[in-house]
Each structure stands twice: as C-alpha cells, then as structure tokens.
Amino acid sequence: MAQYTMVERSTCIACGACNPVAPELFDYTADGFAFALLDDNEGVTEVPEDLIEDLEDAFEGCPTNSIKMADTPFSCQKIKAS
Amino acid sequence: MNRSAEVSDITIIGGGPVGLFTAFYAGLRQMSVKIIESLPQLGGQLSALYPEKYIYDIAGFPKVRAQELVDNLVEQMNQFETTICLGETVMEVLKEHDGVFKLTTNSGVHYSRTIIITAGNGAFQARKMEIESEEKFQNQNIHYFVQNMNQFQGKKVALFGGGDSAVDWALMLEPIAEKASIIHRRDKFRAHEHSVELLKQSKVNCLTPYVPVELVGDEKVEKVIIKHSKTGELEELEVDDVLINYGFVSSLGPIKDWSLEIDKNSVVVNSKMETNIEGIYAVGDICTYEGKVKLIASGFGEAPVAVSSAKVLIDPTAKMQPLHSTSVMGEAEEVPKKAKVGVN
C-alpha cells in the first residue's frame, strides 16, 4: 500500500533520530528540526517501496511521535498537533 | 517526622542539562536542592537520545560530546550537596496552606518551598512493546533499562530492538548470559556498522525479521512467542529475562494538569522565569516567552534568573543579583562534595 510521510514541526524536538535511520527520507533545517525530503514536508509524494522499512524505523524511533505516516496524501487530511 | 526538616528550598523537575545547571546554581546561592527525574539516569535527551553526538553551540566548548557535557554538568553540580531522585515522575503538585508545595510522584511525596520545572519536552519513558501481555509482567522480568548487566549472568535473555543501544546491549550480554537472543523486525540493524559486524561474529542468536506476538508465563515471562515478519511462521523462545530497547517517548503528561498557563505544550513564564503560580518557575525548552529560543545555551542563561527569583521569594532580604562565582567559590571550598542518589 502507498505510504506518505511528513514531520509535525510543532512537536519535533530536533533530536536527530530520524535522519540516521532514513537518510533519504528526512533531513534537518538549519535550526535542526526535521522535515520530509521527498516533497519538502508536504506529505503528498508516495514513499518509494524500498524506503518503507526505513520510514517505519524513523516513525518508531521518533521520541515525540512527530513523524507522521499515512496511506493517503497529507493534503487530504488535517494534521492535529498532538 | 517534622515536615520542615525535609522541605527543600528548590525542587527541580527534570534532570537534563538545564536541570543540572539549575541545581549547581541553586547550590551556589546556598539553597537546598532536590532533582526529580523520570528516567533512571541523569542527562535528559542528551544521555537518552544522542550521547555520542557532538554539540557545537555551548559557550566555551568549540564542540562537546553530549554525554561529556552531561558528565561535566554533574561534576559541576556535585560541588554542592544535591538530592537526586531517579526513576520518579511527578504526578501532582499542590500548594499547602503554608505555601509549601507538596509534590506527589509515582513512588513518593516531596516537599519544597519553590519548584523549577526543567522538564524539556516532558517526561521520557521507555517505549513499550505494545502487546497485550506486556503489562502483566511489568514489574517482573521485563526490563527497559539495565543498570547492571551482571544480573543476567547465566540467564537466557531475549532482547528486542535493533538500534545502537540494543546492539550494544546484545554484545555486552554475550559473554555473561547463558544464551542471548536479539529479535528485530527487519534484517538490517540500525546500528554502527562496526557494532553490527561484531554482532554477526558473536554468539548472539540473531532472530530477524521477527516481531513479538506474546509473552507467556504464570508469575513471570517464561517464553516469548515471535512471528517471522514475512512468512508469518511462529517460533517460541524460552527465557529467564526479557529486555526491551525500543527507544524513548516523551510527553508533557501530568504537567498539563497543574493549573499552569500552557501555550503550545510549553509553560508560559515572564522575564523572571515565574509561571502564573507563585513559587513555580520554568526554564529551558519547557518554558516559553516572547522571543524564546529553544537551545541548551538559552536554558543555561535562564537558570540563574529562576534560581535568583526563587532565592528572593524565600528570603526577601537576599539580592536578585548574585555575587560573582569567583567570589562565592573561594568561600565555599570547604563545602563537602556529595550527592545523595535514590533510584526507584
């Protein structure tokens, strides 16, 4: 099933856990906060099949649950800050 | 027992870098200090999430390893006596009729004249396996932290996780345990290549890709049932102990219920680091004010402000502006170095 991802910026704590496990999916802005690389954190680009396991690692490893995963593009959803 | 004997001048909630520096500064201002920390270790995010990473924006350090910064802060703090309560989460804070705060944690009660919240992003807790039977064995032979690897001598241990510290634990277990198994849901470990290489060469039983399905036993876990992620095939492992290393999650948790003014998960303070409740201050990443920058460096700057505000509240004859440490420490050389540490 297609997967989409984005980072909830309001809860990201810039801990640096996501990039090492999913370097092709997440990077950090100059101030250290994470964003999804595929589409500049829009969450509308399908994550390639071979990166799904990396995505799951980053999703599970995020200490503030800021990495969001969904099977529909995020433009179709409302993200509620947790 | 006379309660006044146990009332701290300042209780610091959160033993991260800013909490540690706050404790030092409170000592410098000759106040009695207690730190309450939810994890069984000090250092907050730095020790829990990225102990090996370099930090480049601490004044006076061109670069410093996160754990080294924590170790230095602990050494600095230990120039004064500090009571440290590890593995305790503050659940409730109540102001008693005489103005003293009663802090109720998951395992006890503390009294304090003032409180400084340095809880960062809230209390860290080990991430759970999230399978039904996990709760049943919570205080038995399931471990989320390891203080002493030797407790697993001659035991059959199943370790769940695939990150750096899970692999490190597995390598430490190998020579001690009768049988060490590491179970990870994918074939690739998320650890340093060198550690993974050592793991492959070791006698550790690597079970990948497997996920936990059930923990089975009467009083404690006697066997774990795991499922192959691809084939769905079930396997049983006999165990004496189960170690879970799935990282950490943080949440503001009960702090939200203490009647503090909260804005976007942060505690609102004024320029004296005072919250809306007299006697409660907040510094570091957990506090917010106009222009707030969430950095360790800013937290270090906020700590003396909060401590001095608390000092003046307790002793109105004290000055907000402290003496320089060069003057104070000269006089304080005789102060015994000790820290009382308790782990629940």
Tab-separated table of C-alpha atoms in Angstrom:
chain	number	residue	atom	x	y	z
A	1	MET	CA	0.000	0.000	0.000
A	2	ALA	CA	1.234	3.504	-0.800
A	3	GLN	CA	2.685	5.410	2.125
A	4	TYR	CA	3.130	9.129	2.663
A	5	THR	CA	5.091	10.907	5.338
A	6	MET	CA	5.669	14.311	6.845
A	7	VAL	CA	7.067	15.755	10.070
A	8	GLU	CA	4.804	17.552	12.526
A	9	ARG	CA	7.040	20.570	13.001
A	10	SER	CA	5.343	21.903	16.120
A	11	THR	CA	6.291	18.831	18.147
A	12	CYS	CA	9.688	17.988	16.583
A	13	ILE	CA	12.454	18.491	19.150
A	14	ALA	CA	15.377	18.378	16.712
A	15	CYS	CA	16.784	15.288	18.413
A	16	GLY	CA	18.398	13.931	15.276
A	17	ALA	CA	16.971	10.416	15.454
A	18	CYS	CA	15.294	10.213	12.039
A	19	ASN	CA	17.994	11.115	9.522
A	20	PRO	CA	20.480	8.387	10.518
A	21	VAL	CA	17.847	5.659	10.052
A	22	ALA	CA	16.175	7.137	6.971
A	23	PRO	CA	18.681	9.500	5.292
A	24	GLU	CA	16.794	9.513	2.004
A	25	LEU	CA	13.534	10.494	3.661
A	26	PHE	CA	14.401	13.010	6.384
A	27	ASP	CA	16.811	15.875	6.753
A	28	TYR	CA	17.098	18.840	9.071
A	29	THR	CA	16.649	22.556	8.568
A	30	ALA	CA	19.405	24.943	9.689
A	31	ASP	CA	17.882	25.022	13.172
A	32	GLY	CA	17.936	21.238	13.458
A	33	PHE	CA	14.250	20.467	13.012
A	34	ALA	CA	13.342	17.584	10.755
A	35	PHE	CA	11.428	17.669	7.511
A	36	ALA	CA	10.445	15.095	4.914
A	37	LEU	CA	12.825	15.284	1.974
A	38	LEU	CA	10.667	13.864	-0.781
A	39	ASP	CA	8.454	16.910	-1.148
A	40	ASP	CA	9.689	19.494	1.345
A	41	ASN	CA	7.401	18.178	4.062
A	42	GLU	CA	4.219	18.403	2.052
A	43	GLY	CA	3.467	14.728	2.604
A	44	VAL	CA	1.977	14.273	-0.856
A	45	THR	CA	4.677	12.204	-2.563
A	46	GLU	CA	4.479	8.441	-2.337
A	47	VAL	CA	7.385	6.937	-0.392
A	48	PRO	CA	9.293	4.512	-2.657
A	49	GLU	CA	8.710	0.869	-1.772
A	50	ASP	CA	12.372	0.232	-0.935
A	51	LEU	CA	12.349	3.002	1.684
A	52	ILE	CA	9.268	1.843	3.574
A	53	GLU	CA	11.295	-0.068	6.169
A	54	ASP	CA	13.487	2.984	6.762
A	55	LEU	CA	10.334	5.044	7.168
A	56	GLU	CA	8.995	2.573	9.740
A	57	ASP	CA	12.265	2.783	11.665
A	58	ALA	CA	12.136	6.582	11.716
A	59	PHE	CA	8.425	6.549	12.615
A	60	GLU	CA	9.012	4.184	15.537
A	61	GLY	CA	12.192	5.895	16.656
A	62	CYS	CA	10.788	9.420	16.857
A	63	PRO	CA	10.600	10.232	20.579
A	64	THR	CA	7.786	12.741	20.174
A	65	ASN	CA	5.762	10.868	17.534
A	66	SER	CA	6.324	13.801	15.189
A	67	ILE	CA	6.920	11.656	12.125
A	68	LYS	CA	3.560	11.000	10.585
A	69	MET	CA	2.749	8.120	8.260
A	70	ALA	CA	-0.410	7.647	6.285
A	71	ASP	CA	-1.695	5.687	3.332
A	72	THR	CA	-3.238	8.781	1.767
A	73	PRO	CA	-1.522	12.078	0.882
A	74	PHE	CA	-1.443	14.581	3.740
A	75	SER	CA	-3.050	17.282	1.619
A	76	CYS	CA	-6.233	15.242	2.015
A	77	GLN	CA	-6.008	15.194	5.785
A	78	LYS	CA	-5.960	17.563	8.689
A	79	ILE	CA	-2.998	17.005	10.964
A	80	LYS	CA	-3.800	17.700	14.535
A	81	ALA	CA	-0.851	18.763	16.683
A	82	SER	CA	-0.517	16.212	19.473
B	1	MET	CA	8.579	13.302	61.489
B	2	ASN	CA	8.860	17.055	61.314
B	3	ARG	CA	7.977	18.036	57.760
B	4	SER	CA	10.066	21.227	57.826
B	5	ALA	CA	13.218	19.117	58.057
B	6	GLU	CA	12.516	17.626	54.669
B	7	VAL	CA	11.402	20.742	52.829
B	8	SER	CA	13.836	21.651	50.049
B	9	ASP	CA	14.361	25.257	49.052
B	10	ILE	CA	14.157	24.257	45.398
B	11	THR	CA	12.905	21.100	43.742
B	12	ILE	CA	13.935	20.765	40.132
B	13	ILE	CA	11.695	18.673	37.940
B	14	GLY	CA	13.834	17.178	35.177
B	15	GLY	CA	17.483	16.143	35.308
B	16	GLY	CA	18.522	17.194	31.810
B	17	PRO	CA	21.399	19.595	31.122
B	18	VAL	CA	19.443	22.674	32.167
B	19	GLY	CA	18.156	20.947	35.320
B	20	LEU	CA	21.708	20.008	36.281
B	21	PHE	CA	22.992	23.543	35.795
B	22	THR	CA	19.992	24.898	37.708
B	23	ALA	CA	20.921	22.587	40.596
B	24	PHE	CA	24.500	23.847	40.540
B	25	TYR	CA	23.357	27.431	40.529
B	26	ALA	CA	20.968	26.838	43.413
B	27	GLY	CA	23.888	25.357	45.338
B	28	LEU	CA	25.944	28.419	44.533
B	29	ARG	CA	23.188	30.535	46.047
B	30	GLN	CA	23.280	28.321	49.133
B	31	MET	CA	19.892	26.777	48.699
B	32	SER	CA	18.976	23.168	49.428
B	33	VAL	CA	18.196	21.348	46.188
B	34	LYS	CA	16.491	18.201	45.031
B	35	ILE	CA	16.222	16.910	41.453
B	36	ILE	CA	13.384	14.601	40.450
B	37	GLU	CA	13.971	12.787	37.160
B	38	SER	CA	11.643	10.335	35.419
B	39	LEU	CA	14.389	8.224	33.859
B	40	PRO	CA	16.767	6.099	35.937
B	41	GLN	CA	19.641	8.295	34.745
B	42	LEU	CA	20.517	11.982	34.574
B	43	GLY	CA	21.197	13.869	31.340
B	44	GLY	CA	17.745	14.019	29.723
B	45	GLN	CA	17.636	13.898	25.938
B	46	LEU	CA	21.402	14.123	25.696
B	47	SER	CA	22.010	10.847	27.502
B	48	ALA	CA	18.841	9.104	26.344
B	49	LEU	CA	18.800	10.017	22.666
B	50	TYR	CA	22.194	11.131	21.429
B	51	PRO	CA	25.020	10.603	23.953
B	52	GLU	CA	27.615	10.237	21.198
B	53	LYS	CA	26.629	13.284	19.152
B	54	TYR	CA	28.673	16.466	19.188
B	55	ILE	CA	27.054	19.721	20.268
B	56	TYR	CA	28.572	22.886	18.826
B	57	ASP	CA	26.624	25.706	20.442
B	58	ILE	CA	27.603	25.558	24.097
B	59	ALA	CA	29.537	28.655	25.104
B	60	GLY	CA	33.176	27.871	25.764
B	61	PHE	CA	33.110	24.497	24.027
B	62	PRO	CA	34.062	24.521	20.317
B	63	LYS	CA	32.427	21.092	20.288
B	64	VAL	CA	31.488	18.708	23.044
B	65	ARG	CA	30.097	15.175	23.056
B	66	ALA	CA	26.595	15.190	24.574
B	67	GLN	CA	27.431	12.684	27.322
B	68	GLU	CA	30.646	14.526	28.139
B	69	LEU	CA	28.647	17.725	28.626
B	70	VAL	CA	26.311	15.841	30.986
B	71	ASP	CA	29.253	14.376	32.911
B	72	ASN	CA	30.759	17.853	33.287
B	73	LEU	CA	27.439	19.294	34.452
B	74	VAL	CA	27.118	16.524	37.057
B	75	GLU	CA	30.664	17.237	38.252
B	76	GLN	CA	29.877	20.939	38.440
B	77	MET	CA	26.650	20.249	40.338
B	78	ASN	CA	28.421	17.924	42.787
B	79	GLN	CA	30.409	20.834	44.173
B	80	PHE	CA	27.334	21.246	46.338
B	81	GLU	CA	25.076	18.747	48.033
B	82	THR	CA	22.143	17.788	45.828
B	83	THR	CA	19.498	15.168	46.496
B	84	ILE	CA	18.772	13.222	43.331
B	85	CYS	CA	15.644	11.107	42.921
B	86	LEU	CA	15.804	8.992	39.771
B	87	GLY	CA	13.033	6.959	38.190
B	88	GLU	CA	10.338	9.200	39.686
B	89	THR	CA	7.703	11.072	37.714
B	90	VAL	CA	5.948	13.974	39.388
B	91	MET	CA	2.234	13.336	39.045
B	92	GLU	CA	0.693	16.092	41.140
B	93	VAL	CA	1.744	19.430	42.621
B	94	LEU	CA	-0.293	21.054	45.387
B	95	LYS	CA	0.376	24.230	47.344
B	96	GLU	CA	-0.345	23.642	51.014
B	97	HIS	CA	-1.838	26.254	53.367
B	98	ASP	CA	1.605	27.465	54.467
B	99	GLY	CA	2.774	27.952	50.882
B	100	VAL	CA	4.958	24.827	50.787
B	101	PHE	CA	4.496	22.678	47.694
B	102	LYS	CA	3.672	19.006	48.026
B	103	LEU	CA	4.932	17.028	45.035
B	104	THR	CA	3.464	13.572	44.648
B	105	THR	CA	5.417	11.240	42.385
B	106	ASN	CA	4.693	7.721	41.204
B	107	SER	CA	6.572	6.458	44.244
B	108	GLY	CA	6.548	9.044	46.990
B	109	VAL	CA	5.986	12.556	48.294
B	110	HIS	CA	8.387	15.511	48.380
B	111	TYR	CA	8.037	18.967	49.936
B	112	SER	CA	9.573	22.124	48.583
B	113	ARG	CA	9.407	25.886	49.052
B	114	THR	CA	9.804	26.501	45.339
B	115	ILE	CA	9.781	24.446	42.139
B	116	ILE	CA	11.758	24.956	38.959
B	117	ILE	CA	10.461	22.942	36.027
B	118	THR	CA	13.249	21.975	33.643
B	119	ALA	CA	11.381	19.113	32.034
B	120	GLY	CA	12.300	19.843	28.406
B	121	ASN	CA	9.686	18.107	26.329
B	122	GLY	CA	8.165	16.357	29.294
B	123	ALA	CA	8.913	13.081	30.995
B	124	PHE	CA	10.748	10.490	28.967
B	125	GLN	CA	9.587	6.934	29.195
B	126	ALA	CA	10.861	3.802	27.567
B	127	ARG	CA	8.817	2.883	24.526
B	128	LYS	CA	6.735	-0.189	25.178
B	129	MET	CA	6.342	-3.307	23.063
B	130	GLU	CA	2.629	-2.654	22.983
B	131	ILE	CA	1.465	-6.214	23.125
B	132	GLU	CA	-1.301	-7.195	25.483
B	133	SER	CA	0.644	-9.475	27.800
B	134	GLU	CA	3.394	-6.895	28.398
B	135	GLU	CA	1.508	-5.101	31.169
B	136	LYS	CA	1.033	-8.310	33.174
B	137	PHE	CA	4.783	-8.839	33.627
B	138	GLN	CA	5.670	-5.164	34.026
B	139	ASN	CA	7.408	-5.416	37.388
B	140	GLN	CA	8.704	-8.944	36.930
B	141	ASN	CA	11.360	-9.969	34.432
B	142	ILE	CA	10.794	-7.366	31.701
B	143	HIS	CA	13.496	-4.697	31.690
B	144	TYR	CA	13.571	-1.400	29.812
B	145	PHE	CA	16.788	-0.163	31.445
B	146	VAL	CA	19.815	-2.079	32.531
B	147	GLN	CA	21.777	-0.763	35.498
B	148	ASN	CA	23.919	-3.827	35.875
B	149	MET	CA	24.440	-6.377	33.106
B	150	ASN	CA	25.765	-8.910	35.627
B	151	GLN	CA	22.220	-9.573	36.823
B	152	PHE	CA	21.836	-11.622	33.617
B	153	GLN	CA	24.739	-13.920	34.352
B	154	GLY	CA	23.898	-17.462	33.306
B	155	LYS	CA	20.403	-16.419	32.146
B	156	LYS	CA	18.548	-16.940	28.909
B	157	VAL	CA	17.816	-13.425	27.701
B	158	ALA	CA	15.645	-12.233	24.813
B	159	LEU	CA	16.438	-8.703	23.718
B	160	PHE	CA	14.054	-6.773	21.475
B	161	GLY	CA	15.259	-3.847	19.369
B	162	GLY	CA	17.580	-3.051	16.513
B	163	GLY	CA	19.214	0.297	17.223
B	164	ASP	CA	22.643	1.198	18.519
B	165	SER	CA	21.985	0.612	22.167
B	166	ALA	CA	20.114	-2.669	21.525
B	167	VAL	CA	23.131	-3.996	19.611
B	168	ASP	CA	25.492	-2.724	22.325
B	169	TRP	CA	23.415	-4.460	24.996
B	170	ALA	CA	23.497	-7.687	22.968
B	171	LEU	CA	27.287	-7.530	22.724
B	172	MET	CA	27.579	-6.901	26.464
B	173	LEU	CA	25.219	-9.786	27.201
B	174	GLU	CA	27.021	-12.316	25.045
B	175	PRO	CA	29.859	-13.199	27.442
B	176	ILE	CA	27.607	-13.039	30.520
B	177	ALA	CA	24.309	-14.677	29.615
B	178	GLU	CA	23.824	-18.389	29.059
B	179	LYS	CA	22.054	-17.501	25.840
B	180	ALA	CA	21.477	-14.044	24.388
B	181	SER	CA	18.986	-13.586	21.551
B	182	ILE	CA	18.311	-10.317	19.760
B	183	ILE	CA	14.983	-10.023	17.970
B	184	HIS	CA	14.472	-7.285	15.379
B	185	ARG	CA	11.609	-6.843	12.947
B	186	ARG	CA	13.850	-6.308	9.929
B	187	ASP	CA	17.075	-7.884	8.709
B	188	LYS	CA	19.063	-4.673	8.855
B	189	PHE	CA	20.124	-3.331	12.271
B	190	ARG	CA	20.094	0.448	12.767
B	191	ALA	CA	23.459	0.472	14.475
B	192	HIS	CA	27.042	1.439	13.691
B	193	GLU	CA	28.469	-0.859	11.023
B	194	HIS	CA	31.304	-1.869	13.318
B	195	SER	CA	28.905	-2.946	16.088
B	196	VAL	CA	26.767	-4.879	13.602
B	197	GLU	CA	29.887	-6.643	12.343
B	198	LEU	CA	30.829	-7.582	15.913
B	199	LEU	CA	27.281	-8.838	16.455
B	200	LYS	CA	27.467	-11.076	13.388
B	201	GLN	CA	30.742	-12.547	14.600
B	202	SER	CA	29.400	-13.071	18.125
B	203	LYS	CA	27.463	-15.994	19.554
B	204	VAL	CA	24.368	-13.823	19.945
B	205	ASN	CA	21.346	-15.542	18.426
B	206	CYS	CA	20.105	-13.002	15.840
B	207	LEU	CA	16.452	-13.549	15.031
B	208	THR	CA	15.410	-11.353	12.116
B	209	PRO	CA	12.972	-10.390	10.758
B	210	TYR	CA	10.776	-11.282	13.720
B	211	VAL	CA	8.231	-9.377	15.797
B	212	PRO	CA	6.961	-10.228	19.290
B	213	VAL	CA	3.478	-11.738	19.442
B	214	GLU	CA	3.017	-12.871	23.011
B	215	LEU	CA	4.744	-13.180	26.356
B	216	VAL	CA	3.792	-16.390	28.135
B	217	GLY	CA	4.171	-17.341	31.800
B	218	ASP	CA	2.464	-17.512	35.193
B	219	GLU	CA	4.187	-15.048	37.514
B	220	LYS	CA	6.888	-14.017	35.103
B	221	VAL	CA	7.701	-14.407	31.434
B	222	GLU	CA	8.796	-17.981	30.750
B	223	LYS	CA	8.705	-17.915	26.994
B	224	VAL	CA	8.187	-15.431	24.212
B	225	ILE	CA	6.367	-16.161	21.002
B	226	ILE	CA	7.718	-14.373	17.956
B	227	LYS	CA	6.473	-14.236	14.389
B	228	HIS	CA	8.506	-14.090	11.195
B	229	SER	CA	7.615	-10.750	9.569
B	230	LYS	CA	7.452	-12.214	6.075
B	231	THR	CA	6.376	-15.844	6.366
B	232	GLY	CA	4.219	-15.450	9.473
B	233	GLU	CA	5.836	-18.552	10.954
B	234	LEU	CA	5.702	-18.650	14.769
B	235	GLU	CA	8.617	-19.521	16.990
B	236	GLU	CA	8.956	-19.990	20.745
B	237	LEU	CA	11.896	-18.896	22.861
B	238	GLU	CA	12.426	-19.969	26.455
B	239	VAL	CA	13.591	-17.032	28.544
B	240	ASP	CA	14.627	-16.034	32.049
B	241	ASP	CA	14.552	-12.313	31.248
B	242	VAL	CA	13.236	-10.021	28.532
B	243	LEU	CA	14.975	-6.772	27.616
B	244	ILE	CA	13.152	-4.169	25.569
B	245	ASN	CA	15.134	-1.480	23.810
B	246	TYR	CA	12.652	0.355	21.625
B	247	GLY	CA	13.872	3.880	22.410
B	248	PHE	CA	12.006	6.580	24.279
B	249	VAL	CA	8.873	8.641	24.048
B	250	SER	CA	8.311	11.937	25.788
B	251	SER	CA	5.151	13.715	26.773
B	252	LEU	CA	4.232	16.707	28.878
B	253	GLY	CA	1.898	14.364	30.749
B	254	PRO	CA	0.636	15.473	34.149
B	255	ILE	CA	2.304	18.932	33.962
B	256	LYS	CA	-0.728	19.958	31.896
B	257	ASP	CA	-2.951	19.393	34.927
B	258	TRP	CA	-1.134	21.638	37.412
B	259	SER	CA	-3.085	24.802	36.536
B	260	LEU	CA	-0.047	26.328	34.855
B	261	GLU	CA	-0.557	28.605	31.897
B	262	ILE	CA	0.418	26.480	28.894
B	263	ASP	CA	0.933	27.677	25.341
B	264	LYS	CA	1.642	25.109	22.622
B	265	ASN	CA	2.934	22.487	25.043
B	266	SER	CA	5.213	24.996	26.810
B	267	VAL	CA	4.874	26.695	30.201
B	268	VAL	CA	4.453	30.449	29.944
B	269	VAL	CA	6.919	32.494	32.051
B	270	ASN	CA	7.788	36.165	32.495
B	271	SER	CA	11.257	37.730	32.438
B	272	LYS	CA	11.928	36.396	35.961
B	273	MET	CA	11.062	32.875	34.787
B	274	GLU	CA	7.971	32.980	37.003
B	275	THR	CA	4.942	30.984	35.929
B	276	ASN	CA	1.395	32.034	36.769
B	277	ILE	CA	1.753	30.169	40.099
B	278	GLU	CA	3.888	31.979	42.684
B	279	GLY	CA	6.853	29.825	43.630
B	280	ILE	CA	6.863	27.765	40.433
B	281	TYR	CA	9.382	28.682	37.741
B	282	ALA	CA	10.177	27.113	34.380
B	283	VAL	CA	13.391	27.242	32.378
B	284	GLY	CA	14.849	25.537	29.334
B	285	ASP	CA	12.908	24.003	26.474
B	286	ILE	CA	9.734	23.646	28.519
B	287	CYS	CA	9.266	27.389	29.031
B	288	THR	CA	8.092	29.968	26.569
B	289	TYR	CA	8.058	33.757	26.410
B	290	GLU	CA	8.225	36.287	23.619
B	291	GLY	CA	11.437	35.692	21.692
B	292	LYS	CA	12.162	32.310	23.329
B	293	VAL	CA	14.866	30.285	21.595
B	294	LYS	CA	14.898	26.584	22.462
B	295	LEU	CA	18.575	25.858	22.940
B	296	ILE	CA	20.606	24.400	25.796
B	297	ALA	CA	22.563	27.667	25.773
B	298	SER	CA	19.412	29.712	26.443
B	299	GLY	CA	18.384	27.329	29.210
B	300	PHE	CA	21.747	27.848	30.873
B	301	GLY	CA	21.084	31.592	30.803
B	302	GLU	CA	17.578	31.248	32.209
B	303	ALA	CA	18.619	29.025	35.136
B	304	PRO	CA	20.334	31.722	37.264
B	305	VAL	CA	17.355	34.025	36.719
B	306	ALA	CA	14.906	31.421	38.014
B	307	VAL	CA	17.146	30.420	40.930
B	308	SER	CA	17.697	34.043	41.958
B	309	SER	CA	13.969	34.759	41.706
B	310	ALA	CA	13.300	31.744	43.940
B	311	LYS	CA	16.014	32.876	46.359
B	312	VAL	CA	14.419	36.297	46.752
B	313	LEU	CA	10.969	34.764	47.187
B	314	ILE	CA	12.196	32.572	50.047
B	315	ASP	CA	14.406	35.266	51.569
B	316	PRO	CA	13.217	38.778	50.695
B	317	THR	CA	16.454	40.202	52.142
B	318	ALA	CA	18.509	38.352	49.501
B	319	LYS	CA	19.586	40.151	46.369
B	320	MET	CA	18.365	39.206	42.909
B	321	GLN	CA	21.820	39.949	41.514
B	322	PRO	CA	24.172	37.306	42.896
B	323	LEU	CA	27.821	37.665	43.723
B	324	HIS	CA	30.219	36.506	41.045
B	325	SER	CA	31.104	32.821	41.323
B	326	THR	CA	34.775	33.761	41.619
B	327	SER	CA	33.956	35.390	44.954
B	328	VAL	CA	31.495	32.738	46.160
B	329	MET	CA	33.504	29.643	45.346
B	330	GLY	CA	36.542	30.995	47.146
B	331	GLU	CA	34.476	30.896	50.322
B	332	ALA	CA	32.829	27.615	49.514
B	333	GLU	CA	35.950	25.482	49.184
B	334	GLU	CA	35.171	23.640	52.392
B	335	VAL	CA	31.760	22.503	51.175
B	336	PRO	CA	31.749	18.681	51.122
B	337	LYS	CA	31.232	17.167	47.689
B	338	LYS	CA	28.400	14.746	47.763
B	339	ALA	CA	25.199	13.827	46.094
B	340	LYS	CA	22.519	11.644	47.570
B	341	VAL	CA	21.130	9.450	44.857
B	342	GLY	CA	17.995	7.364	45.034
B	343	VAL	CA	16.590	5.179	42.280
B	344	ASN	CA	13.092	3.802	42.349
